[in-house]
XYZ file of C-alpha atoms in Angstrom:
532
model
C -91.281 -3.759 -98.396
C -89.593 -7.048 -99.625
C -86.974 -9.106 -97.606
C -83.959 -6.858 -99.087
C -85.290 -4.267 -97.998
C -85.804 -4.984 -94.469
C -82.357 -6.146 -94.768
C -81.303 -2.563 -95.077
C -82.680 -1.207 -93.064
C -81.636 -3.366 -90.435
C -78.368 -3.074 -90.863
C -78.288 0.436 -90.996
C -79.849 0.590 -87.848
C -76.950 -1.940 -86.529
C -74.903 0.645 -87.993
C -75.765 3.508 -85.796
C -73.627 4.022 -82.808
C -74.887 2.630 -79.344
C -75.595 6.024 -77.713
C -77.544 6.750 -80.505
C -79.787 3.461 -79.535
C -80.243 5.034 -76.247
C -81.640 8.406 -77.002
C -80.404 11.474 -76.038
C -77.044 11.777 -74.064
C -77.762 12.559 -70.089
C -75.222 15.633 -69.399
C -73.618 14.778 -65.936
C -73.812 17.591 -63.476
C -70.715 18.573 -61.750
C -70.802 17.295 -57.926
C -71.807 20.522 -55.692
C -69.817 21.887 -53.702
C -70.734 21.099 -49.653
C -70.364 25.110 -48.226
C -69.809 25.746 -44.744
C -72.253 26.904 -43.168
C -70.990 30.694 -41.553
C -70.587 30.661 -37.561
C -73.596 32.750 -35.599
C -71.229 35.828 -34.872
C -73.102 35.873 -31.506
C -72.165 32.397 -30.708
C -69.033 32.752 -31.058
C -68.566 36.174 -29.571
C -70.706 34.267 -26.730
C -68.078 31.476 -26.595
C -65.297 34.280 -26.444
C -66.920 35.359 -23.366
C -67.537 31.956 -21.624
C -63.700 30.681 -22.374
C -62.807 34.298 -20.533
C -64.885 33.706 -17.463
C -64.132 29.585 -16.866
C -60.393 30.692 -17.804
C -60.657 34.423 -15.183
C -62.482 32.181 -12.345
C -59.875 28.738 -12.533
C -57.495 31.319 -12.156
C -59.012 33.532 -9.572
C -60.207 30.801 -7.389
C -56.972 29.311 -7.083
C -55.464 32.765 -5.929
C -58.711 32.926 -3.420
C -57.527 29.331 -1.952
C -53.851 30.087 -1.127
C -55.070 31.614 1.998
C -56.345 28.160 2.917
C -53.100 26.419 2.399
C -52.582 23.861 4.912
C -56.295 23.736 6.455
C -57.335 21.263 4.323
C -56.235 18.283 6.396
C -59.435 15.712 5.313
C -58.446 14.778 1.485
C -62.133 14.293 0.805
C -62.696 18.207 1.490
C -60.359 18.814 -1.062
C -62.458 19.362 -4.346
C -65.270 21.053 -1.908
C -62.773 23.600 -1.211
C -61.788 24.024 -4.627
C -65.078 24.836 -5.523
C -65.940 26.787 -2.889
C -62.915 29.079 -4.038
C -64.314 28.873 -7.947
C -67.887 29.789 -6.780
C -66.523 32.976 -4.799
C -64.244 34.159 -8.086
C -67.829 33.689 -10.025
C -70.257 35.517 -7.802
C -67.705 38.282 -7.752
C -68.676 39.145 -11.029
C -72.008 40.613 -11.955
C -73.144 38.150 -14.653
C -76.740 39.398 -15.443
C -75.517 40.360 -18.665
C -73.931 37.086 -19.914
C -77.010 35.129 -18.436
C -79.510 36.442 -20.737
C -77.619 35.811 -23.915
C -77.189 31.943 -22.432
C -80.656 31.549 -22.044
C -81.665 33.211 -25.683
C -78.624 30.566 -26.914
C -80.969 27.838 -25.439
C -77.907 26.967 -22.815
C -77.408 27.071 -19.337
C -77.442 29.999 -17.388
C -75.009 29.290 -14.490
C -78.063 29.674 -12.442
C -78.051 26.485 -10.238
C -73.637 25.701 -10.507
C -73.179 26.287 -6.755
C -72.121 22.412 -6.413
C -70.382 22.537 -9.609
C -69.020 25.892 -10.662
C -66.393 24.529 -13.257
C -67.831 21.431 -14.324
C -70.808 23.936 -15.428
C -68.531 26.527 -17.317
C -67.242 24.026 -18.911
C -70.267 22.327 -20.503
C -71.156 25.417 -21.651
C -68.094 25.914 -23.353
C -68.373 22.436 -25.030
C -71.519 23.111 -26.493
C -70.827 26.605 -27.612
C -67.269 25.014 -29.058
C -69.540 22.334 -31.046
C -72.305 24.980 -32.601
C -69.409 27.717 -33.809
C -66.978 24.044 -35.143
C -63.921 26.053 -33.338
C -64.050 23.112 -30.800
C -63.052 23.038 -26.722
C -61.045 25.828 -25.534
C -58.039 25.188 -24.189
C -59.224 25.368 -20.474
C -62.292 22.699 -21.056
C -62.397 19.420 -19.980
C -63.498 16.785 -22.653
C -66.904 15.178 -22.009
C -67.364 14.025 -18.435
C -70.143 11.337 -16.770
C -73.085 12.548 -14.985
C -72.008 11.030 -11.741
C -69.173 13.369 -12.287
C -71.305 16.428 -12.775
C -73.025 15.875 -9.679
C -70.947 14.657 -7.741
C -70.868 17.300 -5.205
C -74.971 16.836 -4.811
C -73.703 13.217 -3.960
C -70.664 14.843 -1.383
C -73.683 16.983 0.253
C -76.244 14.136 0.562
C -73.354 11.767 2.164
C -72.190 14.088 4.819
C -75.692 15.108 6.200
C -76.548 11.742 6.343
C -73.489 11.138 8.147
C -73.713 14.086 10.816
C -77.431 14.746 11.109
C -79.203 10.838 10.212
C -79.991 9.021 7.398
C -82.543 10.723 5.700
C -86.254 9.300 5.055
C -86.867 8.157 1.440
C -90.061 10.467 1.697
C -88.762 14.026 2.057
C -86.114 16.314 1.098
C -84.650 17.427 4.396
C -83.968 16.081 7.923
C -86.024 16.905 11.193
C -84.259 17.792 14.323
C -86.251 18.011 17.354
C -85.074 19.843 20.509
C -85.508 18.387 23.451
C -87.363 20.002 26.171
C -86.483 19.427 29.937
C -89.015 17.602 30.972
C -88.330 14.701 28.735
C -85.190 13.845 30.189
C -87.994 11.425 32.735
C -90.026 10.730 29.550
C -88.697 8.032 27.576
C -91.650 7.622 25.608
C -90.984 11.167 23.715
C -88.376 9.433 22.655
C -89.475 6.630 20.951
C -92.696 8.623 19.748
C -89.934 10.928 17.539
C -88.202 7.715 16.678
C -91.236 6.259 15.111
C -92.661 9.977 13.540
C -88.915 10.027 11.827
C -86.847 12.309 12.666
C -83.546 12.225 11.865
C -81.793 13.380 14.974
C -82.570 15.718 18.412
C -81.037 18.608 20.272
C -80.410 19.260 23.436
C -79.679 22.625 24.718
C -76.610 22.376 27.320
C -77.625 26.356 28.746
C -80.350 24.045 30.754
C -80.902 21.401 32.546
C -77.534 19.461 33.693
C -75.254 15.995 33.380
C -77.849 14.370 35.214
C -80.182 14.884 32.948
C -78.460 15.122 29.567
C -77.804 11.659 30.517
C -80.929 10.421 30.775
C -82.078 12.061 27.377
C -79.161 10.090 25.588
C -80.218 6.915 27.008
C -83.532 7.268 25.946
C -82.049 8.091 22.624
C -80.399 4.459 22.736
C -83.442 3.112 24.317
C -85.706 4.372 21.675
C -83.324 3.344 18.953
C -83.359 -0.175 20.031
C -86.972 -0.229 20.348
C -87.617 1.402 16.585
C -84.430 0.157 14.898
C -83.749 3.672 14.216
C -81.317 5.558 16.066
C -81.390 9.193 15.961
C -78.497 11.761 16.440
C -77.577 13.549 19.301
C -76.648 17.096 18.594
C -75.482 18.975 22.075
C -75.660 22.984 21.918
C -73.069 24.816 23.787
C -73.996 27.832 25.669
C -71.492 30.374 24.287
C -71.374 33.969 26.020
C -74.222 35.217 27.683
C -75.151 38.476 25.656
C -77.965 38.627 28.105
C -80.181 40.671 30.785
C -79.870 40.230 33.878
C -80.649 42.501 37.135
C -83.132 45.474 37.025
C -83.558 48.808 37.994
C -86.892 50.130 38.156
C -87.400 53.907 36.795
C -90.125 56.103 37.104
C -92.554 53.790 35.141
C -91.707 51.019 37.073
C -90.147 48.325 34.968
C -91.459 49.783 31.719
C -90.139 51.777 28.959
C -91.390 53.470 26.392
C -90.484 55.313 22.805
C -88.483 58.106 23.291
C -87.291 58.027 26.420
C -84.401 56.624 28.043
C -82.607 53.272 29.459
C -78.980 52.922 31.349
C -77.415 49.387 30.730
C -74.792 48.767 32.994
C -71.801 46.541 33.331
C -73.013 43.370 36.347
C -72.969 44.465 39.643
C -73.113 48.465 39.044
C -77.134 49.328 38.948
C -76.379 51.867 41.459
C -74.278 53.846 39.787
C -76.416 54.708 36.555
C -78.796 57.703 36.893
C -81.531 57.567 39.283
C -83.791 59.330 36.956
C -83.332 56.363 34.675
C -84.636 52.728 34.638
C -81.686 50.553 34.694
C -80.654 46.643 33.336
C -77.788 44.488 33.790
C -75.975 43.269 30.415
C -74.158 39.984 31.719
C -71.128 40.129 29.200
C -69.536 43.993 30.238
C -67.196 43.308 26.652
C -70.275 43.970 24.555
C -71.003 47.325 26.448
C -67.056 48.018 25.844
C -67.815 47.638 22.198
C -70.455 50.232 21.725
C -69.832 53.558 21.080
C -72.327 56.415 20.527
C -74.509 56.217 17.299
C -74.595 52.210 17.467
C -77.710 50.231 17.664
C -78.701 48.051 20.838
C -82.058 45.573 20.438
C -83.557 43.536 23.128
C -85.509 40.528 23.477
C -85.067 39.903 19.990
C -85.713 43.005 18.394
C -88.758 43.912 20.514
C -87.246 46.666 22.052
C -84.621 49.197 19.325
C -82.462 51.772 21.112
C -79.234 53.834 19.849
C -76.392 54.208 21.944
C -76.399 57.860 23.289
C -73.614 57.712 25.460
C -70.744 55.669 26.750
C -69.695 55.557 30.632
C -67.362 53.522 32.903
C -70.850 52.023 34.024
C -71.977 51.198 30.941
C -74.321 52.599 28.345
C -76.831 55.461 27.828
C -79.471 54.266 24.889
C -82.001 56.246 23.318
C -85.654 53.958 22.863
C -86.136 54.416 19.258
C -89.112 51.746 18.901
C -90.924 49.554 20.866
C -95.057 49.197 22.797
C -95.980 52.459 22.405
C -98.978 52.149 25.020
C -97.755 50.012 27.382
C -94.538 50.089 26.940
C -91.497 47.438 26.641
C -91.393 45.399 30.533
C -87.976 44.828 31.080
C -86.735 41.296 32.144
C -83.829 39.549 32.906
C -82.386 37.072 30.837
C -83.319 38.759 27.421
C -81.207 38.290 24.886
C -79.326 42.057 23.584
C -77.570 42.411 20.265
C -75.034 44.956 19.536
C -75.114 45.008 15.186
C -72.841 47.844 14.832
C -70.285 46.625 17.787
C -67.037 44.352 16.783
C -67.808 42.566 20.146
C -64.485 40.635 20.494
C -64.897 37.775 22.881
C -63.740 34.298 22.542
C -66.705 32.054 21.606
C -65.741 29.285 23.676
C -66.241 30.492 27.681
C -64.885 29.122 30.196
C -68.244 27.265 31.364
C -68.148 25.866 27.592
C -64.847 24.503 28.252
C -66.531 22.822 31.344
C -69.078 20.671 29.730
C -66.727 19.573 26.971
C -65.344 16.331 28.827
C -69.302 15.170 28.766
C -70.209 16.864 25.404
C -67.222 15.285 23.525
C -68.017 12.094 24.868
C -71.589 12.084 24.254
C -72.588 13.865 21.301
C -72.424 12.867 17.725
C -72.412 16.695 16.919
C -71.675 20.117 18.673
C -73.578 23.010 18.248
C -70.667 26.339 18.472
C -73.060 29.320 19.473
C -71.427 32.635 18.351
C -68.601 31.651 16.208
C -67.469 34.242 14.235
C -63.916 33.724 13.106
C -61.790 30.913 11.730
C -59.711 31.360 14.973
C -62.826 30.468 16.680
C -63.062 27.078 15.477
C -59.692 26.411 15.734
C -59.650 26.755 19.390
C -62.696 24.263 20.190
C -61.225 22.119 17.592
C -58.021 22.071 19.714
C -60.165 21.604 22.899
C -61.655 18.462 21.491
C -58.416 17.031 20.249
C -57.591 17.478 24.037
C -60.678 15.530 25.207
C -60.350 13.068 22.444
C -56.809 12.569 20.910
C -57.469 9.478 19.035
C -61.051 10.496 17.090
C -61.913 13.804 17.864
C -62.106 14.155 14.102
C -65.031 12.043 14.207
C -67.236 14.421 16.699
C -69.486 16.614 14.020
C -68.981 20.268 14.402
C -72.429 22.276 13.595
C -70.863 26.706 13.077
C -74.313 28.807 14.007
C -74.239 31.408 11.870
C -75.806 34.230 14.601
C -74.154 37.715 13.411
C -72.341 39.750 11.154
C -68.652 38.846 11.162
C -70.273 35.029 11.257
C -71.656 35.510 7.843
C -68.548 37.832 6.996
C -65.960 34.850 7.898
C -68.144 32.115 6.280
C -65.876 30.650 3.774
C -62.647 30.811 6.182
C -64.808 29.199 8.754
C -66.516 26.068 6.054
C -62.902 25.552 4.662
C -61.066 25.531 8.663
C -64.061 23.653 10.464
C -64.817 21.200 7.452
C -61.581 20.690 6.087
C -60.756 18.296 9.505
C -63.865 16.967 10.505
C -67.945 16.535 9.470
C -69.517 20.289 9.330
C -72.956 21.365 9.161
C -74.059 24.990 9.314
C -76.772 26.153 11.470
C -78.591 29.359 10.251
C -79.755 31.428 13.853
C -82.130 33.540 11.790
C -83.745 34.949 15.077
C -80.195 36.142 16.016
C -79.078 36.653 12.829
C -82.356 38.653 11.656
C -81.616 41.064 14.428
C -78.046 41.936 13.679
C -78.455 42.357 9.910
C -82.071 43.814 9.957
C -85.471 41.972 9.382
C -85.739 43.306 6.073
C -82.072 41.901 4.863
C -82.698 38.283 6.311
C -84.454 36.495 3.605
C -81.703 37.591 1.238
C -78.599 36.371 3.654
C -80.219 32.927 4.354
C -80.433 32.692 0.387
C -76.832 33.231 0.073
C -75.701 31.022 3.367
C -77.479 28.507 1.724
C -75.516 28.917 -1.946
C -72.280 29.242 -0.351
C -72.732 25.972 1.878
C -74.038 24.752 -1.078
C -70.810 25.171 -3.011
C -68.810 23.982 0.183
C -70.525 21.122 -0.064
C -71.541 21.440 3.915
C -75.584 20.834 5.068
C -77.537 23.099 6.543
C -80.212 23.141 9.069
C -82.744 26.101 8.881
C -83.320 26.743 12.423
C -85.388 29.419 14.236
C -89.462 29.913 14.719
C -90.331 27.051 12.129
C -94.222 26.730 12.455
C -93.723 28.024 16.161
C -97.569 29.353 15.972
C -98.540 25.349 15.178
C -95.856 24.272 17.610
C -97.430 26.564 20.797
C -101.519 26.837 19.830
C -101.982 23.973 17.118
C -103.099 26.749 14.478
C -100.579 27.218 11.627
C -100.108 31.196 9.742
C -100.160 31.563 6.256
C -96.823 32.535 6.463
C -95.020 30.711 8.969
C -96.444 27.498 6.475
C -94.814 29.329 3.196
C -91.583 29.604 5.342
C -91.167 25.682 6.233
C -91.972 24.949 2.608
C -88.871 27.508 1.815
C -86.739 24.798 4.296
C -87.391 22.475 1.685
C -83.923 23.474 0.100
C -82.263 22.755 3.055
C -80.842 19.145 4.178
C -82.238 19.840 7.565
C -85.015 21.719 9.760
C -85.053 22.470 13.705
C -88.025 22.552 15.562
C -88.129 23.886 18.818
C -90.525 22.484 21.551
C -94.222 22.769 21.922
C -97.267 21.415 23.355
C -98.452 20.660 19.586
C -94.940 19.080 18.196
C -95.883 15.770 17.305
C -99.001 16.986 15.299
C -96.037 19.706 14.188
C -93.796 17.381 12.906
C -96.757 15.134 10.896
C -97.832 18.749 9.407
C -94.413 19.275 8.411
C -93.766 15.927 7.012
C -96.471 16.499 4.419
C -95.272 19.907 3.543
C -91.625 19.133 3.267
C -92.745 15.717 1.274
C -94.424 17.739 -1.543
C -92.193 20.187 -1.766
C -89.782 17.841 -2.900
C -91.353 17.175 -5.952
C -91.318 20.529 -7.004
C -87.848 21.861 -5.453
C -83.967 21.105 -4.897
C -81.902 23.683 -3.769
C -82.270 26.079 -6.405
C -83.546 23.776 -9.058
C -87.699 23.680 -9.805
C -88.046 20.506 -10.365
C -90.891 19.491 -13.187
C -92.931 16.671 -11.585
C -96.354 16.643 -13.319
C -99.089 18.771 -12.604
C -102.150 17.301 -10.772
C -104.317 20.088 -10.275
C -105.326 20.780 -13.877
């Protein structure tokens, strides 16, 4: 090919257009379109449901805490109250139904809210508003803090370290010690609990005297000065004497048995039950006035079960359904009797309460109110320390023992009355308490004390028989140890006296320590395994 040529053919390549150059033409693909993804038709019939129940138990709860108008005189109780009110419009409903589909929607069950009932609802419903894109409900809060969420944990933890001692880093719950007599001359007790510590000690006022009461206090102070730690003093009035007292030996002597009969009788009037029968003083004649035929009567804390067979002016006629078969049941004075089925209507505060008041108000950091059972109740020994102490009587803690029936009945009027003017704690009298609402029923109502305290935002001590084998022989059951690990979940345990407490309360200390780790109220905590 000669130089023309090439010529050619390079301009007729010049010639050709640019695309051309560049191959083949790319055809641009339209952009696709983004479709929306379809909403789960279970999460959003799920979300349906939520919204319902946060918007049915806001409204509920508020119609729950009119009744409390005006008792709310601490502004700090306020939202405690509030909650309390939202937790008793929840657990009103049965929500076994809605908790399975929140736990197969990977969400919270409502399982643990007792602190938070609405701030709970409504994460849920901010979640379930973000997977289904049809955002918050109306009723939802936006986003909140996690001090926020838990801020009723933090309300809890302040006031128990406020009434019952500043808790040790170590372990999830206070120790409160009662104080036997003989310590009131033994100041080194004192400072031996001090240094083991506990948190705070009792002292029963239905013995010993001023005299001596005294002396345990300043040992207190002594001890505290000493250790650097000073530990509560907790003072436990008597209330009324449901009690034993004078006897009547029958025809077995001071014994009965299964099946046959006993006359309880009104103080003073032994002689007139039935000679044929063995006969026992009850020291408060209301309770006998209480009982009618049919109703159950248990002594000496359930060792001895009778039904009440017949009513006199005397007193009572009971039938021995259970008890010693072979030797029989030996009767003794100053037993305590419990009458279930009886509305036994006598003011908690006695008279001999009343008594020890100008020393109790003075010298206790908390009272103990044995048998409280109404709202009423608390009002009148808050009015009898307002008269003792005008200026701070709101200061003086105020522990409700929760020992029968219409206590646990009147729970929430009694949190919202005591607590809403001054610190409450909750003591849980599960020997008393056990035998009013049956043995087999008391595992289940400390469970729900503790949620509804819980949602109150009020501490409680789990009291009664903890490690009382250990405390008496040194030798712990396998059961009594899996019931102090239970207390774990409360802010505070009671230990009565024992010739073994100090190796009691090390025991404990481990038990309680490691429990902690695993447990919080409700809550299993995840700490890592070490045994595998």
């Amino acid at each position: 090919m000669d130089e023309h040529d090439m010529t050619a053919v390079k301009s007729a390549a010049d010639a050709k257009p640019a695309a051309a150059r560049k191959g083949p033409a790319r055809t641009r693909k339209p952009a696709a379109s983004k479709k929306k993804t379809p909403a789960d038709p279970g999460l959003a019939a799920l979300q349906a449901d939520v919204n319902q129940l946060a918007a049915s138990v806001a409204a509920d709860g508020a119609a729950l805490a009119a009744r409390w108008e005006g008792w709310v005189e601490t502004p700090e109780f306020a939202p405690s109250a509030a909650n309390l009110s939202h937790y008793l419009a929840l657990r009103h409903r049965d929500l076994r139904p809605l908790q399975r589909r929140l736990m197969a929607a990977g969400l919270s069950s409502l399982g643990r809210a007792e602190s938070r009932v609405m701030p709970t609802l409504h994460a849920v419903e901010r979640l379930l508003g973000a997977a289904t894109g049809k955002g918050l409900a109306a009723s939802a809060s936006p986003n909140v803090q996690d001090d926020h969420f838990f801020a009723g944990e933090e309300r809890i933890r302040q006031r128990a370290d406020a009434l019952l001692g500043a808790l040790q880093e170590t372990r999830p719950a206070r120790l409160l010690v009662t104080v036997p007599g003989e310590a009131a001359g033994d100041p080194a007790f004192f400072t031996e609990l001090a240094n083991l510590g506990v948190e705070a000690v009792r002292i029963n006022c239905a013995h010993d005297g001023e005299s001596a009461w005294a002396s345990m206090i300043a040992h207190v102070e002594a001890a505290a000065h000493a250790t650097g730690r000073r530990m509560k003093v907790m003072m436990d009035l008597p209330g009324p004497k449901i009690r034993t007292g004078a006897l009547k030996k029958g025809k077995n002597g001071s014994r009965v048995f299964p099946e046959s009969e006993l006359a309880v009788v009104r103080p003073g009037h032994l002689d007139a039950a039935p000679r044929k029968l063995p006969a026992i003083e009850c020291e408060l004649g209301q309770a006998l006035e209480a009982a009618e035929p049919g109703h159950r009567v248990f002594i000496d804390d359930g060792k001895l079960a009778a039904t009440v067979l017949s009513a006199q002016d005397w007193g009572l006629v009971l039938g021995i359904d259970t008890g010693p078969e072979t030797e029989g049941y030996k009767l003794k004075p100053e037993k305590g009797i419990n009458f279930p089925d009886s509305d036994v209507l006598v003011p908690a505060l006695t008279a001999d309460d009343r008594d020890l008041l100008p020393f109790v108000a003075h010298h206790a950091d908390g009272v103990e109110f044995s048998f409280v059972q109404t709202p009423e109740d608390v009002e009148e020994l808050q009015a009898a320390l307002a008269r003792e102490r005008p200026e701070d009587w709101r200061s003086i803690g105020l522990v409700l023992k929760i020992e029968t029936r219409r206590a646990v009945r009147n729970l929430p009027d009694m949190l919202v009355r005591a607590a809403g003017r001054q610190p409450t704690a909750v003591l849980i009298a599960r020997g008393d308490l056990a035998v009013e609402i049956g043995f087999a029923r008391l595992a289940e109502m400390q469970e729900e004390i503790l949620w509804l305290c819980e949602a109150a935002h009020v501490p409680v001590i789990w009291a009664t028989q903890v490690m009382e084998s250990l405390m008496k022989t040194g030798i712990a059951s396998r059961g009594e140890m899996t019931d102090a690990a239970m207390a774990a979940r409360a802010e505070c345990v009671m230990l009565n006296k024992g010739p073994h407490l100090f190796r009691g309360i090390t025991v404990l200390e481990g038990l309680l320590t490691r429990m902690g780790g695993h447990m919080h109220k409700k809550a299993h905590l995840l700490r890592s395994l070490q045994s595998w």
